[in-house]
PDB file of C-alpha atoms in Angstrom:
ATOM      1  CA  UNK U   1       6.109   9.195 -10.048  1.00  0.00           C
ATOM      2  CA  UNK U   2       3.513   7.351  -7.963  1.00  0.00           C
ATOM      3  CA  UNK U   3       4.289   4.902  -5.202  1.00  0.00           C
ATOM      4  CA  UNK U   4       5.015   1.208  -5.566  1.00  0.00           C
ATOM      5  CA  UNK U   5       3.784  -1.667  -3.416  1.00  0.00           C
ATOM      6  CA  UNK U   6       5.353  -4.855  -2.108  1.00  0.00           C
ATOM      7  CA  UNK U   7       3.329  -7.768  -0.761  1.00  0.00           C
ATOM      8  CA  UNK U   8       5.461  -9.455   1.889  1.00  0.00           C
ATOM      9  CA  UNK U   9       4.815 -13.077   2.740  1.00  0.00           C
ATOM     10  CA  UNK U  10       2.311 -15.438   1.158  1.00  0.00           C
ATOM     11  CA  UNK U  11      -1.410 -16.143   1.486  1.00  0.00           C
ATOM     12  CA  UNK U  12      -3.284 -19.324   0.596  1.00  0.00           C
ATOM     13  CA  UNK U  13      -3.968 -20.258  -3.023  1.00  0.00           C
ATOM     14  CA  UNK U  14      -7.485 -18.793  -3.234  1.00  0.00           C
ATOM     15  CA  UNK U  15      -6.531 -15.495  -1.578  1.00  0.00           C
ATOM     16  CA  UNK U  16      -3.415 -15.161  -3.741  1.00  0.00           C
ATOM     17  CA  UNK U  17      -5.472 -15.639  -6.907  1.00  0.00           C
ATOM     18  CA  UNK U  18      -7.743 -12.840  -5.684  1.00  0.00           C
ATOM     19  CA  UNK U  19      -4.714 -10.615  -5.084  1.00  0.00           C
ATOM     20  CA  UNK U  20      -3.418 -11.350  -8.576  1.00  0.00           C
ATOM     21  CA  UNK U  21      -6.772 -10.382 -10.112  1.00  0.00           C
ATOM     22  CA  UNK U  22      -6.791  -7.118  -8.139  1.00  0.00           C
ATOM     23  CA  UNK U  23      -3.214  -6.258  -9.102  1.00  0.00           C
ATOM     24  CA  UNK U  24      -3.962  -6.856 -12.790  1.00  0.00           C
ATOM     25  CA  UNK U  25      -6.868  -4.377 -12.602  1.00  0.00           C
ATOM     26  CA  UNK U  26      -4.565  -1.500 -11.656  1.00  0.00           C
ATOM     27  CA  UNK U  27      -1.553   0.290 -13.125  1.00  0.00           C
ATOM     28  CA  UNK U  28       0.398   0.206  -9.862  1.00  0.00           C
ATOM     29  CA  UNK U  29       3.809  -1.465  -9.653  1.00  0.00           C
ATOM     30  CA  UNK U  30       3.382  -4.430  -7.285  1.00  0.00           C
ATOM     31  CA  UNK U  31       6.011  -7.028  -6.357  1.00  0.00           C
ATOM     32  CA  UNK U  32       5.556 -10.218  -4.328  1.00  0.00           C
ATOM     33  CA  UNK U  33       8.160 -11.115  -1.699  1.00  0.00           C
ATOM     34  CA  UNK U  34       7.477 -14.613  -0.322  1.00  0.00           C
ATOM     35  CA  UNK U  35       9.719 -16.235   2.254  1.00  0.00           C
ATOM     36  CA  UNK U  36      11.428 -19.161   0.529  1.00  0.00           C
ATOM     37  CA  UNK U  37      10.153 -21.803   2.955  1.00  0.00           C
ATOM     38  CA  UNK U  38       6.612 -20.503   2.512  1.00  0.00           C
ATOM     39  CA  UNK U  39       7.068 -20.867  -1.223  1.00  0.00           C
ATOM     40  CA  UNK U  40       8.487 -24.387  -0.829  1.00  0.00           C
ATOM     41  CA  UNK U  41       5.429 -25.426   1.193  1.00  0.00           C
ATOM     42  CA  UNK U  42       3.017 -23.996  -1.410  1.00  0.00           C
ATOM     43  CA  UNK U  43       4.789 -23.945  -4.799  1.00  0.00           C
ATOM     44  CA  UNK U  44       1.475 -23.809  -6.675  1.00  0.00           C
ATOM     45  CA  UNK U  45       0.750 -20.429  -5.082  1.00  0.00           C
ATOM     46  CA  UNK U  46       4.039 -18.974  -6.295  1.00  0.00           C
ATOM     47  CA  UNK U  47       3.541 -20.546  -9.733  1.00  0.00           C
ATOM     48  CA  UNK U  48       0.301 -18.562 -10.134  1.00  0.00           C
ATOM     49  CA  UNK U  49       2.156 -15.333  -9.369  1.00  0.00           C
ATOM     50  CA  UNK U  50       4.828 -16.144 -11.941  1.00  0.00           C
ATOM     51  CA  UNK U  51       2.208 -17.208 -14.489  1.00  0.00           C
ATOM     52  CA  UNK U  52       0.588 -13.774 -14.102  1.00  0.00           C
ATOM     53  CA  UNK U  53       3.925 -12.151 -14.987  1.00  0.00           C
ATOM     54  CA  UNK U  54       4.319 -10.397 -11.624  1.00  0.00           C
ATOM     55  CA  UNK U  55       7.761  -9.757 -10.088  1.00  0.00           C
ATOM     56  CA  UNK U  56       8.927 -12.078  -7.308  1.00  0.00           C
ATOM     57  CA  UNK U  57      11.621 -11.065  -4.842  1.00  0.00           C
ATOM     58  CA  UNK U  58      13.553 -12.788  -2.071  1.00  0.00           C
ATOM     59  CA  UNK U  59      12.058 -12.349   1.430  1.00  0.00           C
ATOM     60  CA  UNK U  60      14.873 -14.477   2.907  1.00  0.00           C
ATOM     61  CA  UNK U  61      14.502 -18.063   3.993  1.00  0.00           C
ATOM     62  CA  UNK U  62      11.982 -17.619   6.820  1.00  0.00           C
ATOM     63  CA  UNK U  63      11.381 -13.830   6.943  1.00  0.00           C
ATOM     64  CA  UNK U  64      13.311 -13.740  10.211  1.00  0.00           C
ATOM     65  CA  UNK U  65      13.430 -10.218  11.718  1.00  0.00           C
ATOM     66  CA  UNK U  66      16.519  -8.258  12.784  1.00  0.00           C
ATOM     67  CA  UNK U  67      18.940 -10.117  10.550  1.00  0.00           C
ATOM     68  CA  UNK U  68      21.469  -7.308  10.947  1.00  0.00           C
ATOM     69  CA  UNK U  69      22.519  -9.103  14.139  1.00  0.00           C
ATOM     70  CA  UNK U  70      23.748 -12.150  12.214  1.00  0.00           C
ATOM     71  CA  UNK U  71      27.320 -12.588  10.953  1.00  0.00           C
ATOM     72  CA  UNK U  72      27.958 -12.230   7.231  1.00  0.00           C
ATOM     73  CA  UNK U  73      28.487 -15.976   6.730  1.00  0.00           C
ATOM     74  CA  UNK U  74      25.077 -16.782   8.241  1.00  0.00           C
ATOM     75  CA  UNK U  75      23.423 -14.107   6.108  1.00  0.00           C
ATOM     76  CA  UNK U  76      24.987 -15.464   2.929  1.00  0.00           C
ATOM     77  CA  UNK U  77      23.851 -18.973   3.824  1.00  0.00           C
ATOM     78  CA  UNK U  78      20.273 -17.774   4.403  1.00  0.00           C
ATOM     79  CA  UNK U  79      20.064 -15.575   1.295  1.00  0.00           C
ATOM     80  CA  UNK U  80      21.665 -18.197  -0.956  1.00  0.00           C
ATOM     81  CA  UNK U  81      19.370 -20.975   0.236  1.00  0.00           C
ATOM     82  CA  UNK U  82      16.355 -18.749  -0.406  1.00  0.00           C
ATOM     83  CA  UNK U  83      17.650 -17.883  -3.879  1.00  0.00           C
ATOM     84  CA  UNK U  84      17.972 -21.574  -4.782  1.00  0.00           C
ATOM     85  CA  UNK U  85      14.482 -22.470  -3.587  1.00  0.00           C
ATOM     86  CA  UNK U  86      12.883 -19.590  -5.467  1.00  0.00           C
ATOM     87  CA  UNK U  87      14.865 -20.391  -8.611  1.00  0.00           C
ATOM     88  CA  UNK U  88      13.627 -24.000  -8.596  1.00  0.00           C
ATOM     89  CA  UNK U  89       9.988 -22.863  -8.311  1.00  0.00           C
ATOM     90  CA  UNK U  90      10.019 -19.808 -10.565  1.00  0.00           C
ATOM     91  CA  UNK U  91      12.795 -20.661 -13.004  1.00  0.00           C
ATOM     92  CA  UNK U  92      14.744 -17.502 -12.142  1.00  0.00           C
ATOM     93  CA  UNK U  93      16.728 -16.194  -9.217  1.00  0.00           C
ATOM     94  CA  UNK U  94      15.299 -12.943  -7.794  1.00  0.00           C
ATOM     95  CA  UNK U  95      17.357  -9.795  -8.276  1.00  0.00           C
ATOM     96  CA  UNK U  96      15.804  -8.025  -5.272  1.00  0.00           C
ATOM     97  CA  UNK U  97      15.698  -8.870  -1.585  1.00  0.00           C
ATOM     98  CA  UNK U  98      13.631  -7.581   1.332  1.00  0.00           C
ATOM     99  CA  UNK U  99      14.592  -8.360   4.893  1.00  0.00           C
ATOM    100  CA  UNK U 100      11.856  -8.406   7.503  1.00  0.00           C
ATOM    101  CA  UNK U 101      12.285  -5.625  10.105  1.00  0.00           C
ATOM    102  CA  UNK U 102      16.001  -5.480   9.405  1.00  0.00           C
ATOM    103  CA  UNK U 103      18.414  -2.564   9.244  1.00  0.00           C
ATOM    104  CA  UNK U 104      20.396  -2.641   6.008  1.00  0.00           C
ATOM    105  CA  UNK U 105      23.848  -2.515   7.529  1.00  0.00           C
ATOM    106  CA  UNK U 106      27.004  -2.903   5.460  1.00  0.00           C
ATOM    107  CA  UNK U 107      27.172  -6.609   6.418  1.00  0.00           C
ATOM    108  CA  UNK U 108      23.623  -7.215   5.205  1.00  0.00           C
ATOM    109  CA  UNK U 109      24.321  -5.507   1.877  1.00  0.00           C
ATOM    110  CA  UNK U 110      27.644  -7.352   1.440  1.00  0.00           C
ATOM    111  CA  UNK U 111      25.886 -10.672   2.063  1.00  0.00           C
ATOM    112  CA  UNK U 112      23.143  -9.805  -0.420  1.00  0.00           C
ATOM    113  CA  UNK U 113      25.663  -8.970  -3.134  1.00  0.00           C
ATOM    114  CA  UNK U 114      27.620 -12.163  -2.386  1.00  0.00           C
ATOM    115  CA  UNK U 115      24.374 -14.122  -2.882  1.00  0.00           C
ATOM    116  CA  UNK U 116      23.874 -12.718  -6.388  1.00  0.00           C
ATOM    117  CA  UNK U 117      21.286 -10.134  -5.358  1.00  0.00           C
ATOM    118  CA  UNK U 118      21.431  -6.742  -7.070  1.00  0.00           C
ATOM    119  CA  UNK U 119      19.084  -4.620  -4.945  1.00  0.00           C
ATOM    120  CA  UNK U 120      17.883  -4.478  -1.333  1.00  0.00           C
ATOM    121  CA  UNK U 121      14.408  -2.949  -1.093  1.00  0.00           C
ATOM    122  CA  UNK U 122      13.800  -0.601   1.829  1.00  0.00           C
ATOM    123  CA  UNK U 123      10.144   0.290   2.404  1.00  0.00           C
ATOM    124  CA  UNK U 124       8.959   3.695   3.566  1.00  0.00           C
ATOM    125  CA  UNK U 125       5.706   2.442   5.145  1.00  0.00           C
ATOM    126  CA  UNK U 126       4.246  -0.848   6.378  1.00  0.00           C
ATOM    127  CA  UNK U 127       0.633  -1.962   6.553  1.00  0.00           C
ATOM    128  CA  UNK U 128      -1.284  -5.004   7.777  1.00  0.00           C
ATOM    129  CA  UNK U 129      -4.871  -6.143   7.331  1.00  0.00           C
ATOM    130  CA  UNK U 130      -6.053  -4.046  10.295  1.00  0.00           C
ATOM    131  CA  UNK U 131      -4.369  -0.768   9.267  1.00  0.00           C
ATOM    132  CA  UNK U 132      -7.565   0.822   7.901  1.00  0.00           C
ATOM    133  CA  UNK U 133     -11.277   0.381   8.437  1.00  0.00           C
ATOM    134  CA  UNK U 134     -12.561   2.032   5.237  1.00  0.00           C
ATOM    135  CA  UNK U 135     -11.550   3.071   1.745  1.00  0.00           C
ATOM    136  CA  UNK U 136     -11.858   6.753   2.689  1.00  0.00           C
ATOM    137  CA  UNK U 137      -9.328   6.295   5.485  1.00  0.00           C
ATOM    138  CA  UNK U 138      -6.999   4.488   3.087  1.00  0.00           C
ATOM    139  CA  UNK U 139      -7.254   7.280   0.497  1.00  0.00           C
ATOM    140  CA  UNK U 140      -6.587   9.949   3.121  1.00  0.00           C
ATOM    141  CA  UNK U 141      -3.428   8.142   4.227  1.00  0.00           C
ATOM    142  CA  UNK U 142      -2.207   7.517   0.670  1.00  0.00           C
ATOM    143  CA  UNK U 143      -2.669  11.199  -0.155  1.00  0.00           C
ATOM    144  CA  UNK U 144      -0.065  12.024   2.506  1.00  0.00           C
ATOM    145  CA  UNK U 145       2.626   9.804   0.996  1.00  0.00           C
ATOM    146  CA  UNK U 146       5.483  11.279  -1.014  1.00  0.00           C
ATOM    147  CA  UNK U 147       6.082  10.392  -4.677  1.00  0.00           C
ATOM    148  CA  UNK U 148       8.392   7.420  -5.001  1.00  0.00           C
ATOM    149  CA  UNK U 149       7.352   5.851  -1.694  1.00  0.00           C
ATOM    150  CA  UNK U 150       7.463   2.075  -1.288  1.00  0.00           C
ATOM    151  CA  UNK U 151       4.476   0.772   0.682  1.00  0.00           C
ATOM    152  CA  UNK U 152       4.716  -2.771   2.016  1.00  0.00           C
ATOM    153  CA  UNK U 153       1.702  -4.854   2.991  1.00  0.00           C
ATOM    154  CA  UNK U 154       2.513  -7.706   5.348  1.00  0.00           C
ATOM    155  CA  UNK U 155       0.312 -10.553   4.218  1.00  0.00           C
ATOM    156  CA  UNK U 156       0.649 -12.325   7.552  1.00  0.00           C
ATOM    157  CA  UNK U 157       1.919 -11.565  11.016  1.00  0.00           C
ATOM    158  CA  UNK U 158       2.149  -8.319  12.946  1.00  0.00           C
ATOM    159  CA  UNK U 159       4.328  -5.303  12.427  1.00  0.00           C
ATOM    160  CA  UNK U 160       7.622  -5.099  14.232  1.00  0.00           C
ATOM    161  CA  UNK U 161       8.034  -2.105  16.552  1.00  0.00           C
ATOM    162  CA  UNK U 162      10.567  -0.667  14.095  1.00  0.00           C
ATOM    163  CA  UNK U 163       7.922  -0.623  11.360  1.00  0.00           C
ATOM    164  CA  UNK U 164       5.374   1.537  13.135  1.00  0.00           C
ATOM    165  CA  UNK U 165       5.052   5.117  11.979  1.00  0.00           C
ATOM    166  CA  UNK U 166       2.697   7.699  13.529  1.00  0.00           C
ATOM    167  CA  UNK U 167      -0.338   8.544  11.450  1.00  0.00           C
ATOM    168  CA  UNK U 168      -1.654  12.120  11.171  1.00  0.00           C
ATOM    169  CA  UNK U 169      -5.238  10.900  11.201  1.00  0.00           C
ATOM    170  CA  UNK U 170      -5.287   8.751  14.351  1.00  0.00           C
ATOM    171  CA  UNK U 171      -3.542   8.655  17.691  1.00  0.00           C
ATOM    172  CA  UNK U 172      -2.314   5.150  16.942  1.00  0.00           C
ATOM    173  CA  UNK U 173       0.423   4.283  14.459  1.00  0.00           C
ATOM    174  CA  UNK U 174      -0.218   2.839  11.031  1.00  0.00           C
ATOM    175  CA  UNK U 175      -0.520  -0.895  11.437  1.00  0.00           C
ATOM    176  CA  UNK U 176      -2.212  -0.660  14.821  1.00  0.00           C
ATOM    177  CA  UNK U 177      -5.880  -1.512  15.226  1.00  0.00           C
ATOM    178  CA  UNK U 178      -7.582   1.789  14.490  1.00  0.00           C
ATOM    179  CA  UNK U 179     -11.063   0.957  15.674  1.00  0.00           C
ATOM    180  CA  UNK U 180     -12.836  -1.284  18.121  1.00  0.00           C
ATOM    181  CA  UNK U 181     -16.315  -0.535  16.834  1.00  0.00           C
ATOM    182  CA  UNK U 182     -18.288  -2.970  14.717  1.00  0.00           C
ATOM    183  CA  UNK U 183     -17.377  -2.474  11.078  1.00  0.00           C
ATOM    184  CA  UNK U 184     -18.362  -4.640   8.097  1.00  0.00           C
ATOM    185  CA  UNK U 185     -14.715  -5.448   7.345  1.00  0.00           C
ATOM    186  CA  UNK U 186     -14.202  -6.821  10.853  1.00  0.00           C
ATOM    187  CA  UNK U 187     -16.571  -9.704  10.082  1.00  0.00           C
ATOM    188  CA  UNK U 188     -14.112 -10.929   7.457  1.00  0.00           C
ATOM    189  CA  UNK U 189     -11.225 -13.321   8.041  1.00  0.00           C
ATOM    190  CA  UNK U 190      -7.694 -11.881   8.224  1.00  0.00           C
ATOM    191  CA  UNK U 191      -7.046 -13.195   4.698  1.00  0.00           C
ATOM    192  CA  UNK U 192     -10.207 -11.553   3.350  1.00  0.00           C
ATOM    193  CA  UNK U 193      -9.364  -8.279   5.095  1.00  0.00           C
ATOM    194  CA  UNK U 194      -5.858  -8.391   3.616  1.00  0.00           C
ATOM    195  CA  UNK U 195      -7.285  -8.804   0.117  1.00  0.00           C
ATOM    196  CA  UNK U 196      -9.684  -5.932   0.831  1.00  0.00           C
ATOM    197  CA  UNK U 197      -6.823  -3.732   2.064  1.00  0.00           C
ATOM    198  CA  UNK U 198      -4.802  -4.340  -1.108  1.00  0.00           C
ATOM    199  CA  UNK U 199      -7.840  -3.484  -3.244  1.00  0.00           C
ATOM    200  CA  UNK U 200      -8.377  -0.234  -1.311  1.00  0.00           C
ATOM    201  CA  UNK U 201      -4.674   0.616  -1.442  1.00  0.00           C
ATOM    202  CA  UNK U 202      -4.203   0.149  -5.196  1.00  0.00           C
ATOM    203  CA  UNK U 203      -7.385   2.072  -5.971  1.00  0.00           C
ATOM    204  CA  UNK U 204      -6.299   4.905  -3.667  1.00  0.00           C
ATOM    205  CA  UNK U 205      -2.844   5.085  -5.254  1.00  0.00           C
ATOM    206  CA  UNK U 206      -4.413   5.535  -8.686  1.00  0.00           C
ATOM    207  CA  UNK U 207      -6.806   8.208  -7.421  1.00  0.00           C
ATOM    208  CA  UNK U 208      -4.308  10.135  -5.268  1.00  0.00           C
ATOM    209  CA  UNK U 209      -2.435  13.238  -6.434  1.00  0.00           C
ATOM    210  CA  UNK U 210       1.308  12.597  -6.171  1.00  0.00           C
ATOM    211  CA  UNK U 211       2.514  15.735  -7.930  1.00  0.00           C
ATOM    212  CA  UNK U 212       5.336  17.511  -6.107  1.00  0.00           C
ATOM    213  CA  UNK U 213       3.216  20.657  -6.035  1.00  0.00           C
ATOM    214  CA  UNK U 214       0.426  18.889  -4.130  1.00  0.00           C
ATOM    215  CA  UNK U 215       2.877  17.250  -1.739  1.00  0.00           C
ATOM    216  CA  UNK U 216       4.490  20.627  -1.034  1.00  0.00           C
ATOM    217  CA  UNK U 217       1.142  22.281  -0.378  1.00  0.00           C
ATOM    218  CA  UNK U 218       0.078  19.496   1.985  1.00  0.00           C
ATOM    219  CA  UNK U 219       3.353  19.772   3.924  1.00  0.00           C
ATOM    220  CA  UNK U 220       3.083  23.566   4.121  1.00  0.00           C
ATOM    221  CA  UNK U 221      -0.503  23.251   5.347  1.00  0.00           C
ATOM    222  CA  UNK U 222       0.666  20.976   8.216  1.00  0.00           C
ATOM    223  CA  UNK U 223      -2.624  19.110   8.303  1.00  0.00           C
ATOM    224  CA  UNK U 224      -4.797  22.161   9.016  1.00  0.00           C
ATOM    225  CA  UNK U 225      -8.450  21.864   8.034  1.00  0.00           C
ATOM    226  CA  UNK U 226     -10.596  24.537   6.435  1.00  0.00           C
ATOM    227  CA  UNK U 227     -13.309  26.068   8.630  1.00  0.00           C
ATOM    228  CA  UNK U 228     -16.783  24.822   7.628  1.00  0.00           C
ATOM    229  CA  UNK U 229     -19.116  27.536   6.322  1.00  0.00           C
ATOM    230  CA  UNK U 230     -22.706  27.078   7.467  1.00  0.00           C
ATOM    231  CA  UNK U 231     -24.134  30.258   5.919  1.00  0.00           C
ATOM    232  CA  UNK U 232     -23.360  32.139   2.725  1.00  0.00           C
ATOM    233  CA  UNK U 233     -24.202  35.714   3.685  1.00  0.00           C
ATOM    234  CA  UNK U 234     -25.702  38.216   1.277  1.00  0.00           C
ATOM    235  CA  UNK U 235     -27.486  41.558   1.553  1.00  0.00           C
ATOM    236  CA  UNK U 236     -30.485  40.456  -0.539  1.00  0.00           C
ATOM    237  CA  UNK U 237     -32.936  37.554  -0.220  1.00  0.00           C
ATOM    238  CA  UNK U 238     -31.419  34.632  -2.120  1.00  0.00           C
ATOM    239  CA  UNK U 239     -30.936  30.879  -2.276  1.00  0.00           C
ATOM    240  CA  UNK U 240     -27.479  29.303  -2.633  1.00  0.00           C
ATOM    241  CA  UNK U 241     -26.914  26.466  -5.080  1.00  0.00           C
ATOM    242  CA  UNK U 242     -23.684  24.497  -4.878  1.00  0.00           C
ATOM    243  CA  UNK U 243     -22.694  21.962  -7.538  1.00  0.00           C
ATOM    244  CA  UNK U 244     -19.717  19.776  -6.753  1.00  0.00           C
ATOM    245  CA  UNK U 245     -17.957  16.818  -8.335  1.00  0.00           C
ATOM    246  CA  UNK U 246     -16.108  16.196 -11.569  1.00  0.00           C
ATOM    247  CA  UNK U 247     -18.094  17.160 -14.634  1.00  0.00           C
ATOM    248  CA  UNK U 248     -17.361  16.575 -18.277  1.00  0.00           C
ATOM    249  CA  UNK U 249     -18.811  18.835 -20.945  1.00  0.00           C
ATOM    250  CA  UNK U 250     -22.389  17.808 -21.664  1.00  0.00           C
ATOM    251  CA  UNK U 251     -25.767  19.207 -22.686  1.00  0.00           C
ATOM    252  CA  UNK U 252     -26.929  18.985 -19.060  1.00  0.00           C
ATOM    253  CA  UNK U 253     -24.019  21.090 -17.788  1.00  0.00           C
ATOM    254  CA  UNK U 254     -24.469  23.613 -20.605  1.00  0.00           C
ATOM    255  CA  UNK U 255     -28.123  23.895 -19.647  1.00  0.00           C
ATOM    256  CA  UNK U 256     -27.330  24.505 -15.990  1.00  0.00           C
ATOM    257  CA  UNK U 257     -24.753  27.188 -16.832  1.00  0.00           C
ATOM    258  CA  UNK U 258     -27.164  28.974 -19.194  1.00  0.00           C
ATOM    259  CA  UNK U 259     -29.911  28.933 -16.555  1.00  0.00           C
ATOM    260  CA  UNK U 260     -27.542  30.342 -13.925  1.00  0.00           C
ATOM    261  CA  UNK U 261     -26.425  33.062 -16.333  1.00  0.00           C
ATOM    262  CA  UNK U 262     -30.054  33.993 -17.021  1.00  0.00           C
ATOM    263  CA  UNK U 263     -30.732  34.195 -13.274  1.00  0.00           C
ATOM    264  CA  UNK U 264     -27.431  35.989 -12.629  1.00  0.00           C
ATOM    265  CA  UNK U 265     -26.762  33.162 -10.230  1.00  0.00           C
ATOM    266  CA  UNK U 266     -23.412  32.486  -8.613  1.00  0.00           C
TER     267      UNK U 266
END
C-alpha cells in the first residue's frame, strides 16, 4: 500500500484548479481538508473540488491549533458548525475530520463522534511549500516513508512545533527552510511553490518503492551510503563500459548485448 496525501487549508481559485489538475494526473489518494470559514469565504473554490469528485473533509471551523485544550462542549460546537457550513456548500457532511496541530485526546474523539464524524485523520508527516527545493530531494524523502503513511501538505501557514520531524537528509526538520541559496523555485510565489510541491510529491509517491522488503532494507541500512568506485581494476589493458537505466527489450539492446558477447565484454 502506498501513502495517501491530505491538502490542509485552501488556496485561491486559480491555484486550486491547478492542484485539481495535478491530482487527476496521478493515482494517489488525495483528500482536501478546508477550514469551514475559508470555504464559506470562497465557496466557488470548494465547488470545483467537489465537481472534480475529490474527497472533502472537515478541518474544523478555523483550523485552530491545540484544540485538545478546549472542553468537549466547545469542540462539539466548533465541529458541528463546520459540518453545517461544508454540507451547505458541498451537499454532504464530511465523514472525516483533521484537527490542526491537535492531540487526539478522548475528549476530541468524543466531540467528533457527537458531531456525526466517523473518522479522525492523524497524519504521519507534514510539509509546507518550503519543505523541498527540488524534485530529487522530494523523491529521496518519499522513499524513506513507510507504506500506509499519511502525508499532509499545509496549503497556507507555517508548521506548528509539534509537526516538525527530523529529516535524514538535512540538519533541519521537514517543513523548515532547507536552503538559502538562489533556486528557481524561490522566485515563485508561495502559492506557486505549493502547487509545485504537490506536483513533486505525487510524482515521487508513484515512482517510490513502498514494498515492505524495500522499507526493511532501508531501515537495516540506517542511511549508509555505498563507497564510490573511481577505478575498475583489472590485470589486462581494458576499457570499462557501464550502461545504466531502465531498458525494455529492443533491437538496440539486443545489438549491444551481442557486441559485448563477441568482445567478451563485461
